[in-house]
Tab-separated table of C-alpha atoms in Angstrom:
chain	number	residue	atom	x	y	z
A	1254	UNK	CA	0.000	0.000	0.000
A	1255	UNK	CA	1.617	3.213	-0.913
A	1256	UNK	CA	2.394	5.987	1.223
A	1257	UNK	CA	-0.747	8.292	-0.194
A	1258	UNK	CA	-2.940	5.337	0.482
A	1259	UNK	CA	-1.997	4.801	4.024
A	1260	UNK	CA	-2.693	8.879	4.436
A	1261	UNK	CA	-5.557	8.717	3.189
A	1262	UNK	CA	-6.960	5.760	5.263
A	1263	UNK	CA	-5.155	7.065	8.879
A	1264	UNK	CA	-7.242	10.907	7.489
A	1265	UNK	CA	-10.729	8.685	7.262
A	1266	UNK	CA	-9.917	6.912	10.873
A	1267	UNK	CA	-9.544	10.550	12.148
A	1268	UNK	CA	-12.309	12.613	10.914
A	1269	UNK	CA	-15.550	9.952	10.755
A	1270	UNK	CA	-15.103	9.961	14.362
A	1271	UNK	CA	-15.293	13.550	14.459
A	1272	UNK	CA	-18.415	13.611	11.427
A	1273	UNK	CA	-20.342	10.996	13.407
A	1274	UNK	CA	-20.076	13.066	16.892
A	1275	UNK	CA	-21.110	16.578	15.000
A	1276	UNK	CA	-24.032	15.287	13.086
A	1277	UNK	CA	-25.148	13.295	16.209
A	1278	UNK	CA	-26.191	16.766	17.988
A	1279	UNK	CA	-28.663	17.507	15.090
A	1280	UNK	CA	-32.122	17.685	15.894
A	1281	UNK	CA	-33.169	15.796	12.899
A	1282	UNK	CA	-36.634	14.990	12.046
A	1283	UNK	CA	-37.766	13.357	8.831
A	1284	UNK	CA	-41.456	13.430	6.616
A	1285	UNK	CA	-42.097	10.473	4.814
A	1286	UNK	CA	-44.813	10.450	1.764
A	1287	UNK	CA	-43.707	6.751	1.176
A	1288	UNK	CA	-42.729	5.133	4.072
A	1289	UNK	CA	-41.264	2.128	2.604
A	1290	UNK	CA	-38.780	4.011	0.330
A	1291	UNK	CA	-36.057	4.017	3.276
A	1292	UNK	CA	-33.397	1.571	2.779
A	1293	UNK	CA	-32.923	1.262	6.497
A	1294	UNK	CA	-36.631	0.293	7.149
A	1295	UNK	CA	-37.028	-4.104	6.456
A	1296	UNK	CA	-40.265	-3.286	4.140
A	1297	UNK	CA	-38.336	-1.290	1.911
A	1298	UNK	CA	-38.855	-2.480	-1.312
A	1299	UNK	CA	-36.201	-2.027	-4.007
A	1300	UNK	CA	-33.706	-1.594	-5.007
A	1301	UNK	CA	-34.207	2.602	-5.434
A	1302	UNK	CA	-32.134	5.130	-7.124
A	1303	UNK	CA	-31.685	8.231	-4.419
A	1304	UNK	CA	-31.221	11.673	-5.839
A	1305	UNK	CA	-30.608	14.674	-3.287
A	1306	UNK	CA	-29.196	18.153	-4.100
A	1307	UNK	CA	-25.220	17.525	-3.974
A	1308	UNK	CA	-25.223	20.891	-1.443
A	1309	UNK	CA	-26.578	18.436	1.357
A	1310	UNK	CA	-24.976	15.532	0.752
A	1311	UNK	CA	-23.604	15.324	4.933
A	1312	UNK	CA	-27.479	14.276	6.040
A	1313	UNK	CA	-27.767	11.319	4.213
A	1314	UNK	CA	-23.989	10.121	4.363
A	1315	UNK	CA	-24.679	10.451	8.173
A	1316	UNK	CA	-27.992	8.486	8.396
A	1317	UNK	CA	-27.848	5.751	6.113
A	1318	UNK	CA	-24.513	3.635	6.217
A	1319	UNK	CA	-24.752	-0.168	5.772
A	1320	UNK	CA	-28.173	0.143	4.483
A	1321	UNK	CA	-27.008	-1.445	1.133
A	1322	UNK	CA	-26.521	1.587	-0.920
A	1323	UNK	CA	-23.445	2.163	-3.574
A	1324	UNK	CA	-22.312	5.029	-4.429
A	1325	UNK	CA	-20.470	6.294	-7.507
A	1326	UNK	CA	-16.647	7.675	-7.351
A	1327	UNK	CA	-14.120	8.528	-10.180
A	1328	UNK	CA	-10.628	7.016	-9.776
A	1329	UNK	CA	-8.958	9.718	-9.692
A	1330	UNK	CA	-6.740	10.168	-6.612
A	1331	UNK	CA	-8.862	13.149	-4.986
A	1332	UNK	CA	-11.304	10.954	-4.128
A	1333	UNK	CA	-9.384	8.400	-2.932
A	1334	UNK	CA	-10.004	9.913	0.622
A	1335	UNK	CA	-13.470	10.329	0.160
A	1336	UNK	CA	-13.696	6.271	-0.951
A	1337	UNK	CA	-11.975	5.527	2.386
A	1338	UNK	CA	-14.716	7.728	4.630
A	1339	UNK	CA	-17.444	5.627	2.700
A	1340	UNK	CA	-16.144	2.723	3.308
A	1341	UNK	CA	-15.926	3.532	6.892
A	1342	UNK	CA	-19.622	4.761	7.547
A	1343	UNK	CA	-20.774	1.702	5.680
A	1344	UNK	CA	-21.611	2.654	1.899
A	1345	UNK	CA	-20.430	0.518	-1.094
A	1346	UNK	CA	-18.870	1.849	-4.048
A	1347	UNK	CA	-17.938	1.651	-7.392
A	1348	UNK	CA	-15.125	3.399	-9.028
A	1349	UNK	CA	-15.037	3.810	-12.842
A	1350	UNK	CA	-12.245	5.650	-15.620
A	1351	UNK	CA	-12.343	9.223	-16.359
A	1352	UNK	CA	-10.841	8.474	-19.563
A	1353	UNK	CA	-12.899	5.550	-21.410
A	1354	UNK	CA	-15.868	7.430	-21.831
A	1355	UNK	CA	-17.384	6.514	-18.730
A	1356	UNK	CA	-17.686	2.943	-19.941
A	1357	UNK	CA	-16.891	1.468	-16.698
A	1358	UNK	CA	-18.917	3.746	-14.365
A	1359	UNK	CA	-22.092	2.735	-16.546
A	1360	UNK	CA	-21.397	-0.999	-16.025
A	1361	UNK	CA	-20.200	-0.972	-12.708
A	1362	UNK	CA	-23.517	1.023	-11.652
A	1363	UNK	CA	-25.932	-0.944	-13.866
A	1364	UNK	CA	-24.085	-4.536	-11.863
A	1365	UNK	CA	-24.311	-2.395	-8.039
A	1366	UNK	CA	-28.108	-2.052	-8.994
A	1367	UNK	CA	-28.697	-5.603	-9.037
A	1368	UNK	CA	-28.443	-6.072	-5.360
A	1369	UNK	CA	-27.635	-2.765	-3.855
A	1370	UNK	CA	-29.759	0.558	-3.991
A	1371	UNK	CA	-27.756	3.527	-5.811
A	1372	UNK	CA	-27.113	7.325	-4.993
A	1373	UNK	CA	-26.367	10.066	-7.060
A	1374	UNK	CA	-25.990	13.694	-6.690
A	1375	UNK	CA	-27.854	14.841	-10.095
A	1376	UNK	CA	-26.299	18.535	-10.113
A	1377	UNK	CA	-22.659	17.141	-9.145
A	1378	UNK	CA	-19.794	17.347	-9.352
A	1379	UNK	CA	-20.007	20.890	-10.567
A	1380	UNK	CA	-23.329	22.558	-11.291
A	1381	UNK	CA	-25.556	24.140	-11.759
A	1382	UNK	CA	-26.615	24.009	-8.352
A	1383	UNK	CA	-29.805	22.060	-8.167
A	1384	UNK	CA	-30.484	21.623	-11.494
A	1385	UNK	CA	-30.928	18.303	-12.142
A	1386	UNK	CA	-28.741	16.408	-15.292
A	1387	UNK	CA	-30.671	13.289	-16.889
A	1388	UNK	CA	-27.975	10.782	-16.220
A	1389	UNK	CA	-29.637	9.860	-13.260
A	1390	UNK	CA	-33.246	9.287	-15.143
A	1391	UNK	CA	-31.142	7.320	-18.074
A	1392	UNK	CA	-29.581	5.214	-15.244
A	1393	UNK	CA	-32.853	4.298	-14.121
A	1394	UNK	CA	-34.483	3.441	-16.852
A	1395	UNK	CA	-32.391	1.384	-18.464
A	1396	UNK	CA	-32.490	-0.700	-15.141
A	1397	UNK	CA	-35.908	-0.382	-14.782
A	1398	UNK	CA	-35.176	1.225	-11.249
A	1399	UNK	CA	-37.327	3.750	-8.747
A	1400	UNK	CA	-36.277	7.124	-8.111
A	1401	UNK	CA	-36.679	8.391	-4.632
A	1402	UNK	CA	-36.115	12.217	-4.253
A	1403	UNK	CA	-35.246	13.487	-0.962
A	1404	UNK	CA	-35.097	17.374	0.000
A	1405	UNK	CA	-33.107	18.131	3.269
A	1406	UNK	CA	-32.742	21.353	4.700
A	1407	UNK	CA	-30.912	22.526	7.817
A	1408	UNK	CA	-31.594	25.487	10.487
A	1409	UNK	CA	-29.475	28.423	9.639
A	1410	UNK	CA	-26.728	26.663	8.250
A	1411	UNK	CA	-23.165	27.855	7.503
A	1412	UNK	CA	-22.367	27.869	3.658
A	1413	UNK	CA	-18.974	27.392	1.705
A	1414	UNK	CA	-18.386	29.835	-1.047
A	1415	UNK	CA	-18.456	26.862	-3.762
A	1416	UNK	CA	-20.244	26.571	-6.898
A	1417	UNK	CA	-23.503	23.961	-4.909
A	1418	UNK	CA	-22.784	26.519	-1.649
A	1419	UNK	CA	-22.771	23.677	0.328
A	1420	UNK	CA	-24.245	23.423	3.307
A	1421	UNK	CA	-22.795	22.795	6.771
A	1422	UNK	CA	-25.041	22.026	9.483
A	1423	UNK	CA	-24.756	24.071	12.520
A	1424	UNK	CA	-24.081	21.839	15.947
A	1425	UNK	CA	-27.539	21.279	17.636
A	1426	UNK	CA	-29.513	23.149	15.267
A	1427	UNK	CA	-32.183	21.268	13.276
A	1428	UNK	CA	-32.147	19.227	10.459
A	1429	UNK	CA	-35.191	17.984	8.246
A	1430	UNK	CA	-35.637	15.474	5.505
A	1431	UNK	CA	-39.000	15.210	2.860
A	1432	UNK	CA	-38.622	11.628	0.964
A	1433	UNK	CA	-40.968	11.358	-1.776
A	1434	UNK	CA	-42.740	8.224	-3.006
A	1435	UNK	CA	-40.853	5.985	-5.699
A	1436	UNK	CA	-41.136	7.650	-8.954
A	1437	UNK	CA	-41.660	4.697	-11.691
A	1438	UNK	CA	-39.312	5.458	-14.847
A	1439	UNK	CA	-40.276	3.381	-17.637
A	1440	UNK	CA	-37.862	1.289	-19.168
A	1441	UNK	CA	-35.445	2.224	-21.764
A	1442	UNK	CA	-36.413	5.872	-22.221
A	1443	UNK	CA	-35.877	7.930	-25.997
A	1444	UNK	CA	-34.557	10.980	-25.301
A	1445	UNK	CA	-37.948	13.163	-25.291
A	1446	UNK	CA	-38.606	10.608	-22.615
A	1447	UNK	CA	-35.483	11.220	-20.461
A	1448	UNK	CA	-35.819	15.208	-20.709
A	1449	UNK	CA	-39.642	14.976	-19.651
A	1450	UNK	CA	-38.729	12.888	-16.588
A	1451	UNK	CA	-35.832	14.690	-15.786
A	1452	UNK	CA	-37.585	18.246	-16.005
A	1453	UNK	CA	-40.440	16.545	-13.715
A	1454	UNK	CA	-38.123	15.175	-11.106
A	1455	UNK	CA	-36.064	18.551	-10.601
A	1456	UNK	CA	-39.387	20.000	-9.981
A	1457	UNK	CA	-40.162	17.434	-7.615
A	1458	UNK	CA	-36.811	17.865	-5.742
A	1459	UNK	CA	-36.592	21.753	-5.844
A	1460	UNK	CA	-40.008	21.377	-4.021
A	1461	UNK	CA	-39.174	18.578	-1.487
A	1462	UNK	CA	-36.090	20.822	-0.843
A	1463	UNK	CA	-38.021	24.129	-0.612
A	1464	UNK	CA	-39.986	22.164	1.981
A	1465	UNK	CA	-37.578	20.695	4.253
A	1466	UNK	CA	-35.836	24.427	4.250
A	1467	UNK	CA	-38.852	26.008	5.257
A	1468	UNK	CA	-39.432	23.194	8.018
A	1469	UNK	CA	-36.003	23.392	9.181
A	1470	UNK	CA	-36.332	27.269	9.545
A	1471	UNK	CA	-39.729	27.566	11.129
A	1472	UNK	CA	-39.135	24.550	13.696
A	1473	UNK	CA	-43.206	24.264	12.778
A	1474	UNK	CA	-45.111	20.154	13.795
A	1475	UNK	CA	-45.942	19.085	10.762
A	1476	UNK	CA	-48.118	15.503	10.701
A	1477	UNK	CA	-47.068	12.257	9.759
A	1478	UNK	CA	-43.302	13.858	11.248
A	1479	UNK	CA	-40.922	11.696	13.277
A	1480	UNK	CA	-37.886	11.319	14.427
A	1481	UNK	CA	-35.074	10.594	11.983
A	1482	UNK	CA	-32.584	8.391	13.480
A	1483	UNK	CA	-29.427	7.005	12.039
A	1484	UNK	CA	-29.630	3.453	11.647
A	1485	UNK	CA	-28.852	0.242	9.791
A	1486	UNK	CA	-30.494	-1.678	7.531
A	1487	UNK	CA	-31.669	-5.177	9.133
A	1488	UNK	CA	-30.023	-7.022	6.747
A	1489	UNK	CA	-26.245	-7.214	5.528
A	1490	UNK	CA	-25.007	-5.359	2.909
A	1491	UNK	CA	-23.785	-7.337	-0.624
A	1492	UNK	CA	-20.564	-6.196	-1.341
A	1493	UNK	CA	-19.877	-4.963	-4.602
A	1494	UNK	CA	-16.767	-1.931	-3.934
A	1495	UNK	CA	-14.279	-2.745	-6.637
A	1496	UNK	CA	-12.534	-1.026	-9.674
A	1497	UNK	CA	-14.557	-2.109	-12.678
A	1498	UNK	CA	-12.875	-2.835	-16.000
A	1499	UNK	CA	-13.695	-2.614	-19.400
A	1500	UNK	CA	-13.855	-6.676	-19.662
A	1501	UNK	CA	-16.845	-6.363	-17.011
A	1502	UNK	CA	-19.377	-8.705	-18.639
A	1503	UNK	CA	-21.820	-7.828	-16.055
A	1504	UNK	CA	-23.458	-5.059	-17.779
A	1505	UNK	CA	-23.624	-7.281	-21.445
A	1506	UNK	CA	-25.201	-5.045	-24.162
A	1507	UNK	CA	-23.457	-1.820	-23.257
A	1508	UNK	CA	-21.259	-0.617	-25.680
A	1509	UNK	CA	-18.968	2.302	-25.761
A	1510	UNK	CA	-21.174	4.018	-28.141
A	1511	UNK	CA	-23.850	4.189	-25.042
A	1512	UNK	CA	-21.826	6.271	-22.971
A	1513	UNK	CA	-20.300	10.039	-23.718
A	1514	UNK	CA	-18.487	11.353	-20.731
A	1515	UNK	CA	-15.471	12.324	-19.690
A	1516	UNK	CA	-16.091	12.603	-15.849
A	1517	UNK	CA	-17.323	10.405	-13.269
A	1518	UNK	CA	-20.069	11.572	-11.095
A	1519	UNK	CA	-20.564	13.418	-14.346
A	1520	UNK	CA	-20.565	10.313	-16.477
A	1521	UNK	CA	-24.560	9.286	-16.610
A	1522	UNK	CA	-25.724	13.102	-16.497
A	1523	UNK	CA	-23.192	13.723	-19.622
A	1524	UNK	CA	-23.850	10.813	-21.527
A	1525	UNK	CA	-28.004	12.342	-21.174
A	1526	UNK	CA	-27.131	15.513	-21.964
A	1527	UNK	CA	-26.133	14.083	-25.077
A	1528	UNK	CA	-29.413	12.029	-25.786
A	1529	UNK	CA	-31.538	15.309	-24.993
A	1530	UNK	CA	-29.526	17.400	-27.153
C-alpha cells in the first residue's frame, strides 16, 4: 500500500469519528410520503435510485450507512479519501475511468443495482446548483429502477463559497428530511422521454427541498413527522466496492457508443445531456 494510500486511510480513521459526533447533535426529524422508500426500514422495497441536491450531501452520508446503498466515485486520486470515509460509515462503491468514456462507471452502476440501492448527486460534481442532469433518469431506466427524491434542509446553516454553496449544518440546530414516493421510470427511455422525466423530477426535488428548508427554519409540527434516526439496515449489505474494468461482462449489451463522458459523477448526467440534445 503506498504511502498516499496509508494517508488517506489514517485521514478517514480521524475525521468519521469527528463527522459521526457533529451530526449526532442535530435535531433531525424526517417526513415520509412513502414510508417504505427508506433503505434502512425491512419493508423497503427495491432496489431505489436516491437523488438529493449535492449541497446536502452530509445528512444522508450520516444516516444511512450499511443500508445497502453504492455510491459512484471517479478514480482519480482526490477521491481516494473520500472512498476511504465511505467505506468507513458503511456505503459501497464503485469506481469507474475518467478516460474511457465513462464505460466502466455505466457498467459498474448498472451490476451495483442488481443487489444494492444507488445514490447520485444529479447537479454534481459541478453545477448548476440544483439543477438536475438526466444521467440519473437514463440510469434508471435502463435498469428499470425507482427514483426516490429526498429534499433536506438545515436550520441556519453555515455555507462554503463553492459553486452547490454547500451546506454545513450548525451543531444542535435542526435538520429535516421530505422523501418522496418511488417515482416509476419506464424502461429504456428515448430521449424526449429522459428530458420529460428529468424536467419533472427537478421540480419534484426543488419542491421537497423548498420544503424541508422552510421546516427546518420555522421549527413548525408538521403531521405524519418523526424522528429521523441514524440506523442500519436489518439485513447485511452485498458487497460490490471494486474497480470495474472494461472486460466487465456484467453489464452485457453496453457498448462504448452508449456512454459520452469524460467525468465520473458526471458520467450518466453527460452521456443524457447528449441524448436530450
Amino acid at each position: 500500500m503506498s504511502n498516499r494510500a496509508l494517508g488517506n486511510r489514517a485521514a478517514a480513521a480521524a475525521i468519521i469519528p469527528a463527522f459521526k459526533a457533529w451530526m449526532g447533535t442535530l435535531q433531525a426529524r424526517v417526513l415520509y410520503e412513502e414510508p417504505a422508500v427508506d433503505p434502512a426500514f425491512p419493508d423497503c422495497e427495491g432496489p431505489n435510485l436516491y437523488v438529493f441536491w449535492h449541497e446536502y450531501i452530509l445528512l444522508p452520508f450520516y444516516m444511512r450507512g450499511h443500508c445497502n446503498l453504492t455510491m459512484l466515485l471517479s478514480r482519480h486520486r482526490d477521491a481516494d479519501l473520500l472512498s476511504q470515509a465511505a467505506k468507513k460509515m458503511g456505503f459501497d462503491f464503485v469506481r469507474g475511468s475518467t478516460r474511457r468514456g465513462g464505460l466502466e462507471a455505466i457498467r459498474g452502476m448498472m451490476a451495483a443495482g442488481k443487489t444494492h440501492h444507488l445514490t447520485i448527486t444529479p447537479d454534481g460534481p459541478r453545477g448548476p446548483r440544483r439543477c438536475m442532469a438526466p444521467g440519473a433518469i437514463y440510469l434508471a431506466s435502463r435498469l428499470n429502477m425507482p427514483i426516490v427524491a429526498m429534499g433536506v434542509g438545515y436550520h441556519r446553516p453555515w455555507r462554503l463559497k463553492s459553486w452547490d454553496r454547500f451546506a454545513v449544518p450548525r451543531p444542535f440546530s435542526r435538520a429535516r428530511t421530505v422523501t418522496s414516493r418511488a417515482w416509476r421510470i419506464p424502461r429504456d427511455l428515448d430521449r424526449e422521454g429522459v428530458e420529460e422525466y428529468r424536467r419533472r423530477l427537478e421540480i419534484e426535488l426543488n419542491r421537497l427541498t423548498d420544503k424541508a428548508e422552510r421546516w427546518a427554519s420555522e421549527g413548525t409540527h408538521i403531521p405524519g413527522e418523526r424522528p429521523f434516526r441514524r440506523r442500519s439496515a436489518d439485513r447485511p449489505p452485498v458487497p460490490v466496492s471494486r474497480m470495474v474494468t472494461s472486460e466487465d461482462e456484467s453489464c452485457a449489451g453496453v457498448s462504448p457508443s452508449d456512454v459520452g463522458c469524460h467525468d465520473v459523477l458526471c458520467d450518466l448526467h453527460q452521456k443524457a445531456r447528449k441524448m436530450t440534445a
